[in-house]
Amino acid sequence: MKITVAGSEAAFDTIAAGRIAGQICARPRSVIGLSTGRTTGNIHREVCRMHAEADFDISCVTFFGLDEVTGVDREYAGACYAMLRNEICGPLGIPADRFLMLPTRSDDFAAACREFTAELDRRGGIDLLILGLGENGHLGFNQPGTPFGSHAWHTVMDPTLEARIRRETATPAGVPLGGVTLGVADIMHARRIVLVAKGANKRQAVRRMLCGPVCEDLPASILQLHPDCEFLLDTAAAADIDINSLRNNE
Ligand code: GLP
């Protein structure tokens, strides 16, 4: 297994941002998937800093979001669209036709999901996917129990996140909230994956992801089977694993 442990928060962000910048430099037409949340914000800002410094060509890259909140306006600060626009696509000046997101509102989410993955396919498929990790081992909005064969779909939100979004947006109880996400099978089709996890709250999920059985109870465990997945961890997230024995299993 390819496991990288960063010794500091700055190193973690620099390594992850370097994977994104390196991918763009190696293949300017790359299709790159991004995740939102506390783990990835500074990574995105670091990509912008690297670009300001090195001025590599970003005129052909496509960025897309792994998942999106539904039932809210996409301008809401907690929507993945707003986060990715503010953190990376806006500062880099990526135009709308190369910044693809699943919709926050739709009359037909199933059709929107099919169209989204078809568009990724038309662009040649996913070259690099940066994945965050949920404390319960989720990937995107694929919660424990999601079938490994799932494709992009509209799902329910985890209760903690839903409570927070309702509070922040004052969404009444009767109005449904949810999430759209690439499915586990779509994720596994990415040519290359970098899973990023930092903080002590992720250590249990990291241990189960890397050392436990591959099972739908922990969606991220399937990454053990991906042919090109790097696990980038900080020391707190890596605290419960024996890295040397895992590396030796290569
Ligand atoms: C949410 C997002 C995921 C993200 C995960 C981890 O569930 N929908 O895309 O990977 O959170 O977030 P954080 O980095 O804040 O722990």
PDB file of C-alpha atoms and ligand atoms in Angstrom:
ATOM      1  CA  MET A   1       0.000   0.000   0.000  1.00  0.00           C
ATOM      2  CA  LYS A   2       1.201   3.488  -0.732  1.00  0.00           C
ATOM      3  CA  ILE A   3       0.968   5.370   2.560  1.00  0.00           C
ATOM      4  CA  THR A   4       2.446   8.829   3.064  1.00  0.00           C
ATOM      5  CA  VAL A   5       2.535  10.311   6.557  1.00  0.00           C
ATOM      6  CA  ALA A   6       3.059  14.066   6.709  1.00  0.00           C
ATOM      7  CA  GLY A   7       4.940  15.355   9.743  1.00  0.00           C
ATOM      8  CA  SER A   8       3.146  18.699   9.930  1.00  0.00           C
ATOM      9  CA  GLU A   9      -0.032  20.336   8.724  1.00  0.00           C
ATOM     10  CA  ALA A  10       1.941  22.466   6.275  1.00  0.00           C
ATOM     11  CA  ALA A  11       3.647  19.354   4.851  1.00  0.00           C
ATOM     12  CA  PHE A  12       0.284  17.609   4.529  1.00  0.00           C
ATOM     13  CA  ASP A  13      -1.184  20.490   2.529  1.00  0.00           C
ATOM     14  CA  THR A  14       1.937  20.914   0.391  1.00  0.00           C
ATOM     15  CA  ILE A  15       2.132  17.212  -0.490  1.00  0.00           C
ATOM     16  CA  ALA A  16      -1.566  17.015  -1.409  1.00  0.00           C
ATOM     17  CA  ALA A  17      -1.479  20.255  -3.397  1.00  0.00           C
ATOM     18  CA  GLY A  18       1.643  18.981  -5.150  1.00  0.00           C
ATOM     19  CA  ARG A  19      -0.264  15.896  -6.289  1.00  0.00           C
ATOM     20  CA  ILE A  20      -2.883  18.141  -7.935  1.00  0.00           C
ATOM     21  CA  ALA A  21      -0.377  20.573  -9.459  1.00  0.00           C
ATOM     22  CA  GLY A  22       1.835  17.671 -10.603  1.00  0.00           C
ATOM     23  CA  GLN A  23      -1.110  15.981 -12.302  1.00  0.00           C
ATOM     24  CA  ILE A  24      -1.961  19.178 -14.193  1.00  0.00           C
ATOM     25  CA  CYS A  25       1.661  19.670 -15.276  1.00  0.00           C
ATOM     26  CA  ALA A  26       1.971  16.043 -16.432  1.00  0.00           C
ATOM     27  CA  ARG A  27      -1.337  16.139 -18.306  1.00  0.00           C
ATOM     28  CA  PRO A  28      -2.832  19.617 -18.827  1.00  0.00           C
ATOM     29  CA  ARG A  29      -6.196  18.180 -19.999  1.00  0.00           C
ATOM     30  CA  SER A  30      -6.656  16.264 -16.752  1.00  0.00           C
ATOM     31  CA  VAL A  31     -10.061  15.706 -15.187  1.00  0.00           C
ATOM     32  CA  ILE A  32      -9.591  16.145 -11.445  1.00  0.00           C
ATOM     33  CA  GLY A  33     -12.183  15.465  -8.741  1.00  0.00           C
ATOM     34  CA  LEU A  34     -12.129  17.453  -5.489  1.00  0.00           C
ATOM     35  CA  SER A  35     -13.671  16.922  -2.055  1.00  0.00           C
ATOM     36  CA  THR A  36     -14.811  19.590   0.378  1.00  0.00           C
ATOM     37  CA  GLY A  37     -14.511  19.899   4.147  1.00  0.00           C
ATOM     38  CA  ARG A  38     -11.985  20.831   6.786  1.00  0.00           C
ATOM     39  CA  THR A  39      -9.297  18.525   5.399  1.00  0.00           C
ATOM     40  CA  THR A  40      -9.188  19.936   1.901  1.00  0.00           C
ATOM     41  CA  GLY A  41      -9.677  23.728   2.261  1.00  0.00           C
ATOM     42  CA  ASN A  42      -6.023  24.523   2.855  1.00  0.00           C
ATOM     43  CA  ILE A  43      -4.951  22.052   0.161  1.00  0.00           C
ATOM     44  CA  HIS A  44      -6.983  24.032  -2.368  1.00  0.00           C
ATOM     45  CA  ARG A  45      -5.538  27.323  -1.179  1.00  0.00           C
ATOM     46  CA  GLU A  46      -2.044  25.815  -1.470  1.00  0.00           C
ATOM     47  CA  VAL A  47      -2.720  24.827  -5.112  1.00  0.00           C
ATOM     48  CA  CYS A  48      -3.597  28.481  -5.789  1.00  0.00           C
ATOM     49  CA  ARG A  49      -0.408  29.631  -4.066  1.00  0.00           C
ATOM     50  CA  MET A  50       1.670  27.170  -6.114  1.00  0.00           C
ATOM     51  CA  HIS A  51       0.011  28.370  -9.291  1.00  0.00           C
ATOM     52  CA  ALA A  52       0.646  32.035  -8.432  1.00  0.00           C
ATOM     53  CA  GLU A  53       4.302  31.156  -7.880  1.00  0.00           C
ATOM     54  CA  ALA A  54       4.980  28.731 -10.743  1.00  0.00           C
ATOM     55  CA  ASP A  55       2.314  29.819 -13.265  1.00  0.00           C
ATOM     56  CA  PHE A  56       1.797  26.331 -14.743  1.00  0.00           C
ATOM     57  CA  ASP A  57      -0.793  25.959 -17.510  1.00  0.00           C
ATOM     58  CA  ILE A  58      -4.332  25.488 -16.152  1.00  0.00           C
ATOM     59  CA  SER A  59      -6.150  26.468 -19.343  1.00  0.00           C
ATOM     60  CA  CYS A  60      -7.345  22.926 -20.153  1.00  0.00           C
ATOM     61  CA  VAL A  61      -7.889  21.257 -16.771  1.00  0.00           C
ATOM     62  CA  THR A  62     -11.395  20.240 -15.673  1.00  0.00           C
ATOM     63  CA  PHE A  63     -12.219  20.293 -11.961  1.00  0.00           C
ATOM     64  CA  PHE A  64     -15.344  18.664 -10.599  1.00  0.00           C
ATOM     65  CA  GLY A  65     -16.896  18.091  -7.189  1.00  0.00           C
ATOM     66  CA  LEU A  66     -17.218  14.584  -5.771  1.00  0.00           C
ATOM     67  CA  ASP A  67     -20.540  15.368  -4.131  1.00  0.00           C
ATOM     68  CA  GLU A  68     -23.029  18.137  -3.371  1.00  0.00           C
ATOM     69  CA  VAL A  69     -25.637  19.058  -0.797  1.00  0.00           C
ATOM     70  CA  THR A  70     -29.209  19.089  -2.136  1.00  0.00           C
ATOM     71  CA  GLY A  71     -32.204  21.183  -1.120  1.00  0.00           C
ATOM     72  CA  VAL A  72     -30.167  24.355  -0.514  1.00  0.00           C
ATOM     73  CA  ASP A  73     -29.047  27.183  -2.742  1.00  0.00           C
ATOM     74  CA  ARG A  74     -25.632  26.456  -4.262  1.00  0.00           C
ATOM     75  CA  GLU A  75     -24.479  29.871  -3.013  1.00  0.00           C
ATOM     76  CA  TYR A  76     -25.014  28.721   0.593  1.00  0.00           C
ATOM     77  CA  ALA A  77     -21.559  28.711   2.225  1.00  0.00           C
ATOM     78  CA  GLY A  78     -21.898  25.026   3.188  1.00  0.00           C
ATOM     79  CA  ALA A  79     -22.679  23.900  -0.383  1.00  0.00           C
ATOM     80  CA  CYS A  80     -19.768  22.146  -2.084  1.00  0.00           C
ATOM     81  CA  TYR A  81     -20.122  24.438  -5.113  1.00  0.00           C
ATOM     82  CA  ALA A  82     -19.597  27.565  -2.987  1.00  0.00           C
ATOM     83  CA  MET A  83     -16.668  26.010  -1.136  1.00  0.00           C
ATOM     84  CA  LEU A  84     -14.827  24.864  -4.256  1.00  0.00           C
ATOM     85  CA  ARG A  85     -15.518  28.140  -6.034  1.00  0.00           C
ATOM     86  CA  ASN A  86     -14.196  30.164  -3.089  1.00  0.00           C
ATOM     87  CA  GLU A  87     -11.231  27.929  -2.300  1.00  0.00           C
ATOM     88  CA  ILE A  88      -9.865  27.042  -5.734  1.00  0.00           C
ATOM     89  CA  CYS A  89     -11.904  27.494  -8.915  1.00  0.00           C
ATOM     90  CA  GLY A  90     -12.610  31.203  -8.364  1.00  0.00           C
ATOM     91  CA  PRO A  91      -9.036  32.184  -7.426  1.00  0.00           C
ATOM     92  CA  LEU A  92      -7.646  30.157 -10.363  1.00  0.00           C
ATOM     93  CA  GLY A  93     -10.213  31.646 -12.747  1.00  0.00           C
ATOM     94  CA  ILE A  94     -11.536  28.265 -13.914  1.00  0.00           C
ATOM     95  CA  PRO A  95     -14.541  28.962 -16.217  1.00  0.00           C
ATOM     96  CA  ALA A  96     -17.924  27.277 -15.644  1.00  0.00           C
ATOM     97  CA  ASP A  97     -17.468  24.768 -18.488  1.00  0.00           C
ATOM     98  CA  ARG A  98     -14.382  23.364 -16.746  1.00  0.00           C
ATOM     99  CA  PHE A  99     -15.824  23.437 -13.200  1.00  0.00           C
ATOM    100  CA  LEU A 100     -18.450  20.713 -13.062  1.00  0.00           C
ATOM    101  CA  MET A 101     -20.769  20.165 -10.125  1.00  0.00           C
ATOM    102  CA  LEU A 102     -23.807  18.039  -9.440  1.00  0.00           C
ATOM    103  CA  PRO A 103     -26.860  20.303  -8.915  1.00  0.00           C
ATOM    104  CA  THR A 104     -28.149  21.315  -5.487  1.00  0.00           C
ATOM    105  CA  ARG A 105     -31.705  21.426  -6.885  1.00  0.00           C
ATOM    106  CA  SER A 106     -33.321  19.321  -9.603  1.00  0.00           C
ATOM    107  CA  ASP A 107     -36.678  17.813 -10.587  1.00  0.00           C
ATOM    108  CA  ASP A 108     -34.854  14.651 -11.626  1.00  0.00           C
ATOM    109  CA  PHE A 109     -31.669  13.914  -9.690  1.00  0.00           C
ATOM    110  CA  ALA A 110     -31.292  10.469 -11.288  1.00  0.00           C
ATOM    111  CA  ALA A 111     -31.086  12.080 -14.758  1.00  0.00           C
ATOM    112  CA  ALA A 112     -28.732  14.799 -13.470  1.00  0.00           C
ATOM    113  CA  CYS A 113     -26.442  12.122 -12.009  1.00  0.00           C
ATOM    114  CA  ARG A 114     -26.410  10.157 -15.282  1.00  0.00           C
ATOM    115  CA  GLU A 115     -25.632  13.317 -17.263  1.00  0.00           C
ATOM    116  CA  PHE A 116     -22.837  14.257 -14.843  1.00  0.00           C
ATOM    117  CA  THR A 117     -20.989  10.949 -15.131  1.00  0.00           C
ATOM    118  CA  ALA A 118     -21.582  10.876 -18.911  1.00  0.00           C
ATOM    119  CA  GLU A 119     -19.905  14.300 -19.138  1.00  0.00           C
ATOM    120  CA  LEU A 120     -16.907  13.050 -17.137  1.00  0.00           C
ATOM    121  CA  ASP A 121     -16.686  10.101 -19.545  1.00  0.00           C
ATOM    122  CA  ARG A 122     -16.847  12.410 -22.587  1.00  0.00           C
ATOM    123  CA  ARG A 123     -13.831  14.244 -21.170  1.00  0.00           C
ATOM    124  CA  GLY A 124     -11.919  10.976 -20.930  1.00  0.00           C
ATOM    125  CA  GLY A 125     -12.801   9.875 -17.388  1.00  0.00           C
ATOM    126  CA  ILE A 126     -11.304  10.797 -14.036  1.00  0.00           C
ATOM    127  CA  ASP A 127      -7.513  11.175 -14.017  1.00  0.00           C
ATOM    128  CA  LEU A 128      -7.129  12.074 -10.340  1.00  0.00           C
ATOM    129  CA  LEU A 129      -9.632  12.021  -7.493  1.00  0.00           C
ATOM    130  CA  ILE A 130      -8.878  13.621  -4.134  1.00  0.00           C
ATOM    131  CA  LEU A 131     -11.024  11.935  -1.496  1.00  0.00           C
ATOM    132  CA  GLY A 132     -11.783  13.046   2.051  1.00  0.00           C
ATOM    133  CA  LEU A 133     -12.701  10.420   4.642  1.00  0.00           C
ATOM    134  CA  GLY A 134     -15.751  10.512   6.912  1.00  0.00           C
ATOM    135  CA  GLU A 135     -15.320   9.622  10.595  1.00  0.00           C
ATOM    136  CA  ASN A 136     -17.554   6.618   9.897  1.00  0.00           C
ATOM    137  CA  GLY A 137     -15.558   5.678   6.798  1.00  0.00           C
ATOM    138  CA  HIS A 138     -17.838   7.334   4.271  1.00  0.00           C
ATOM    139  CA  LEU A 139     -16.661   8.536   0.864  1.00  0.00           C
ATOM    140  CA  GLY A 140     -18.576  11.476  -0.576  1.00  0.00           C
ATOM    141  CA  PHE A 141     -22.162  10.929   0.567  1.00  0.00           C
ATOM    142  CA  ASN A 142     -21.800   7.146   0.377  1.00  0.00           C
ATOM    143  CA  GLN A 143     -22.563   6.201   3.969  1.00  0.00           C
ATOM    144  CA  PRO A 144     -21.868   2.774   5.531  1.00  0.00           C
ATOM    145  CA  GLY A 145     -23.986   0.125   3.839  1.00  0.00           C
ATOM    146  CA  THR A 146     -23.879   1.733   0.373  1.00  0.00           C
ATOM    147  CA  PRO A 147     -23.432  -1.018  -2.243  1.00  0.00           C
ATOM    148  CA  PHE A 148     -19.949  -1.142  -3.761  1.00  0.00           C
ATOM    149  CA  GLY A 149     -21.642  -1.292  -7.180  1.00  0.00           C
ATOM    150  CA  SER A 150     -23.361   2.095  -6.727  1.00  0.00           C
ATOM    151  CA  HIS A 151     -23.200   4.799  -9.385  1.00  0.00           C
ATOM    152  CA  ALA A 152     -23.846   8.532  -8.950  1.00  0.00           C
ATOM    153  CA  TRP A 153     -27.011   8.857  -6.900  1.00  0.00           C
ATOM    154  CA  HIS A 154     -29.199  11.005  -4.674  1.00  0.00           C
ATOM    155  CA  THR A 155     -29.010   9.941  -1.069  1.00  0.00           C
ATOM    156  CA  VAL A 156     -29.902  11.075   2.414  1.00  0.00           C
ATOM    157  CA  MET A 157     -27.536  13.181   4.443  1.00  0.00           C
ATOM    158  CA  ASP A 158     -25.900  12.008   7.618  1.00  0.00           C
ATOM    159  CA  PRO A 159     -27.941  13.329  10.594  1.00  0.00           C
ATOM    160  CA  THR A 160     -25.187  15.500  12.129  1.00  0.00           C
ATOM    161  CA  LEU A 161     -24.493  17.303   8.860  1.00  0.00           C
ATOM    162  CA  GLU A 162     -28.222  17.662   8.185  1.00  0.00           C
ATOM    163  CA  ALA A 163     -28.822  19.253  11.615  1.00  0.00           C
ATOM    164  CA  ARG A 164     -25.998  21.725  11.020  1.00  0.00           C
ATOM    165  CA  ILE A 165     -27.217  22.713   7.552  1.00  0.00           C
ATOM    166  CA  ARG A 166     -30.790  23.150   8.779  1.00  0.00           C
ATOM    167  CA  ARG A 167     -29.534  25.408  11.536  1.00  0.00           C
ATOM    168  CA  GLU A 168     -27.347  27.487   9.229  1.00  0.00           C
ATOM    169  CA  THR A 169     -29.895  27.832   6.421  1.00  0.00           C
ATOM    170  CA  ALA A 170     -33.030  27.949   8.594  1.00  0.00           C
ATOM    171  CA  THR A 171     -34.494  25.208   6.375  1.00  0.00           C
ATOM    172  CA  PRO A 172     -37.854  24.125   7.870  1.00  0.00           C
ATOM    173  CA  ALA A 173     -38.231  20.503   9.032  1.00  0.00           C
ATOM    174  CA  GLY A 174     -40.708  19.688   6.220  1.00  0.00           C
ATOM    175  CA  VAL A 175     -38.265  20.593   3.437  1.00  0.00           C
ATOM    176  CA  PRO A 176     -36.042  17.612   2.565  1.00  0.00           C
ATOM    177  CA  LEU A 177     -32.259  17.919   2.455  1.00  0.00           C
ATOM    178  CA  GLY A 178     -29.976  15.316   0.962  1.00  0.00           C
ATOM    179  CA  GLY A 179     -26.823  14.760  -0.999  1.00  0.00           C
ATOM    180  CA  VAL A 180     -25.808  13.776  -4.507  1.00  0.00           C
ATOM    181  CA  THR A 181     -22.559  11.917  -4.890  1.00  0.00           C
ATOM    182  CA  LEU A 182     -20.486   9.829  -7.227  1.00  0.00           C
ATOM    183  CA  GLY A 183     -21.146   6.207  -6.322  1.00  0.00           C
ATOM    184  CA  VAL A 184     -18.522   3.820  -4.992  1.00  0.00           C
ATOM    185  CA  ALA A 185     -18.171   2.164  -8.409  1.00  0.00           C
ATOM    186  CA  ASP A 186     -17.591   5.560 -10.070  1.00  0.00           C
ATOM    187  CA  ILE A 187     -14.933   6.363  -7.472  1.00  0.00           C
ATOM    188  CA  MET A 188     -13.151   3.072  -8.155  1.00  0.00           C
ATOM    189  CA  HIS A 189     -13.043   3.929 -11.875  1.00  0.00           C
ATOM    190  CA  ALA A 190     -10.772   6.936 -11.251  1.00  0.00           C
ATOM    191  CA  ARG A 191      -7.327   6.207 -12.693  1.00  0.00           C
ATOM    192  CA  ARG A 192      -5.605   7.590  -9.639  1.00  0.00           C
ATOM    193  CA  ILE A 193      -6.834   8.404  -6.126  1.00  0.00           C
ATOM    194  CA  VAL A 194      -5.303  10.314  -3.235  1.00  0.00           C
ATOM    195  CA  LEU A 195      -7.220   9.737   0.014  1.00  0.00           C
ATOM    196  CA  VAL A 196      -6.515  12.541   2.489  1.00  0.00           C
ATOM    197  CA  ALA A 197      -7.196  12.161   6.221  1.00  0.00           C
ATOM    198  CA  LYS A 198      -5.950  14.251   9.102  1.00  0.00           C
ATOM    199  CA  GLY A 199      -6.767  14.595  12.793  1.00  0.00           C
ATOM    200  CA  ALA A 200      -7.258  12.193  15.706  1.00  0.00           C
ATOM    201  CA  ASN A 201     -10.994  11.952  14.955  1.00  0.00           C
ATOM    202  CA  LYS A 202     -10.116   9.989  11.793  1.00  0.00           C
ATOM    203  CA  ARG A 203      -7.717   7.459  13.360  1.00  0.00           C
ATOM    204  CA  GLN A 204     -10.305   4.712  13.847  1.00  0.00           C
ATOM    205  CA  ALA A 205     -11.690   5.067  10.329  1.00  0.00           C
ATOM    206  CA  VAL A 206      -8.123   5.046   8.971  1.00  0.00           C
ATOM    207  CA  ARG A 207      -7.321   1.833  10.849  1.00  0.00           C
ATOM    208  CA  ARG A 208     -10.464   0.099   9.618  1.00  0.00           C
ATOM    209  CA  MET A 209      -9.943   1.417   6.069  1.00  0.00           C
ATOM    210  CA  LEU A 210      -6.394   0.046   5.843  1.00  0.00           C
ATOM    211  CA  CYS A 211      -6.354  -2.947   8.206  1.00  0.00           C
ATOM    212  CA  GLY A 212      -9.951  -4.144   8.316  1.00  0.00           C
ATOM    213  CA  PRO A 213     -11.851  -6.343   5.903  1.00  0.00           C
ATOM    214  CA  VAL A 214     -13.059  -4.824   2.654  1.00  0.00           C
ATOM    215  CA  CYS A 215     -16.763  -4.456   3.403  1.00  0.00           C
ATOM    216  CA  GLU A 216     -19.687  -2.161   2.646  1.00  0.00           C
ATOM    217  CA  ASP A 217     -19.956  -1.272   6.346  1.00  0.00           C
ATOM    218  CA  LEU A 218     -16.867   0.872   5.790  1.00  0.00           C
ATOM    219  CA  PRO A 219     -17.054   2.309   2.248  1.00  0.00           C
ATOM    220  CA  ALA A 220     -13.421   3.522   2.241  1.00  0.00           C
ATOM    221  CA  SER A 221     -12.150  -0.039   2.808  1.00  0.00           C
ATOM    222  CA  ILE A 222     -12.683  -0.701  -0.896  1.00  0.00           C
ATOM    223  CA  LEU A 223      -9.726   1.549  -1.644  1.00  0.00           C
ATOM    224  CA  GLN A 224      -7.479  -1.346  -0.567  1.00  0.00           C
ATOM    225  CA  LEU A 225      -8.410  -2.845  -3.946  1.00  0.00           C
ATOM    226  CA  HIS A 226      -7.688   0.219  -6.078  1.00  0.00           C
ATOM    227  CA  PRO A 227      -4.584  -0.205  -8.283  1.00  0.00           C
ATOM    228  CA  ASP A 228      -3.295   3.363  -7.783  1.00  0.00           C
ATOM    229  CA  CYS A 229      -4.417   4.835  -4.480  1.00  0.00           C
ATOM    230  CA  GLU A 230      -2.160   6.809  -2.174  1.00  0.00           C
ATOM    231  CA  PHE A 231      -3.227   7.293   1.440  1.00  0.00           C
ATOM    232  CA  LEU A 232      -1.964  10.669   2.691  1.00  0.00           C
ATOM    233  CA  LEU A 233      -2.262  10.915   6.482  1.00  0.00           C
ATOM    234  CA  ASP A 234      -1.043  13.182   9.233  1.00  0.00           C
ATOM    235  CA  THR A 235       0.551  11.633  12.327  1.00  0.00           C
ATOM    236  CA  ALA A 236      -2.675  11.914  14.372  1.00  0.00           C
ATOM    237  CA  ALA A 237      -4.763  10.078  11.758  1.00  0.00           C
ATOM    238  CA  ALA A 238      -2.028   7.436  11.365  1.00  0.00           C
ATOM    239  CA  ALA A 239      -1.664   6.855  15.133  1.00  0.00           C
ATOM    240  CA  ASP A 240      -3.467   3.474  15.239  1.00  0.00           C
ATOM    241  CA  ILE A 241      -1.791   1.754  12.292  1.00  0.00           C
ATOM    242  CA  ASP A 242       1.501  -0.071  11.911  1.00  0.00           C
ATOM    243  CA  ILE A 243       2.717   1.634   8.754  1.00  0.00           C
ATOM    244  CA  ASN A 244       5.729  -0.577   8.139  1.00  0.00           C
ATOM    245  CA  SER A 245       3.750  -3.798   8.136  1.00  0.00           C
ATOM    246  CA  LEU A 246       1.137  -2.261   5.807  1.00  0.00           C
ATOM    247  CA  ARG A 247       3.812  -0.976   3.438  1.00  0.00           C
ATOM    248  CA  ASN A 248       5.413  -4.421   3.393  1.00  0.00           C
ATOM    249  CA  ASN A 249       2.166  -5.910   2.143  1.00  0.00           C
ATOM    250  CA  GLU A 250       2.720  -4.254  -1.241  1.00  0.00           C
TER     251      GLU A 250
HETATM  252  C1  GLP B   1     -18.306  15.412   3.962  1.00  0.00           C
HETATM  253  C2  GLP B   1     -18.130  15.613   2.465  1.00  0.00           C
HETATM  254  C3  GLP B   1     -17.060  14.682   1.938  1.00  0.00           C
HETATM  255  C4  GLP B   1     -15.786  14.861   2.755  1.00  0.00           C
HETATM  256  C5  GLP B   1     -16.032  14.537   4.220  1.00  0.00           C
HETATM  257  C6  GLP B   1     -14.833  14.777   5.130  1.00  0.00           C
HETATM  258  O1  GLP B   1     -19.028  14.267   4.191  1.00  0.00           O
HETATM  259  N1  GLP B   1     -19.393  15.369   1.789  1.00  0.00           N
HETATM  260  O2  GLP B   1     -16.795  14.959   0.584  1.00  0.00           O
HETATM  261  O3  GLP B   1     -14.791  14.037   2.242  1.00  0.00           O
HETATM  262  O4  GLP B   1     -17.075  15.355   4.679  1.00  0.00           O
HETATM  263  O5  GLP B   1     -14.873  16.094   5.662  1.00  0.00           O
HETATM  264  P1  GLP B   1     -13.813  16.703   6.657  1.00  0.00           P
HETATM  265  O6  GLP B   1     -12.559  16.853   5.898  1.00  0.00           O
HETATM  266  O7  GLP B   1     -14.400  18.036   7.075  1.00  0.00           O
HETATM  267  O8  GLP B   1     -13.682  15.776   7.811  1.00  0.00           O
END
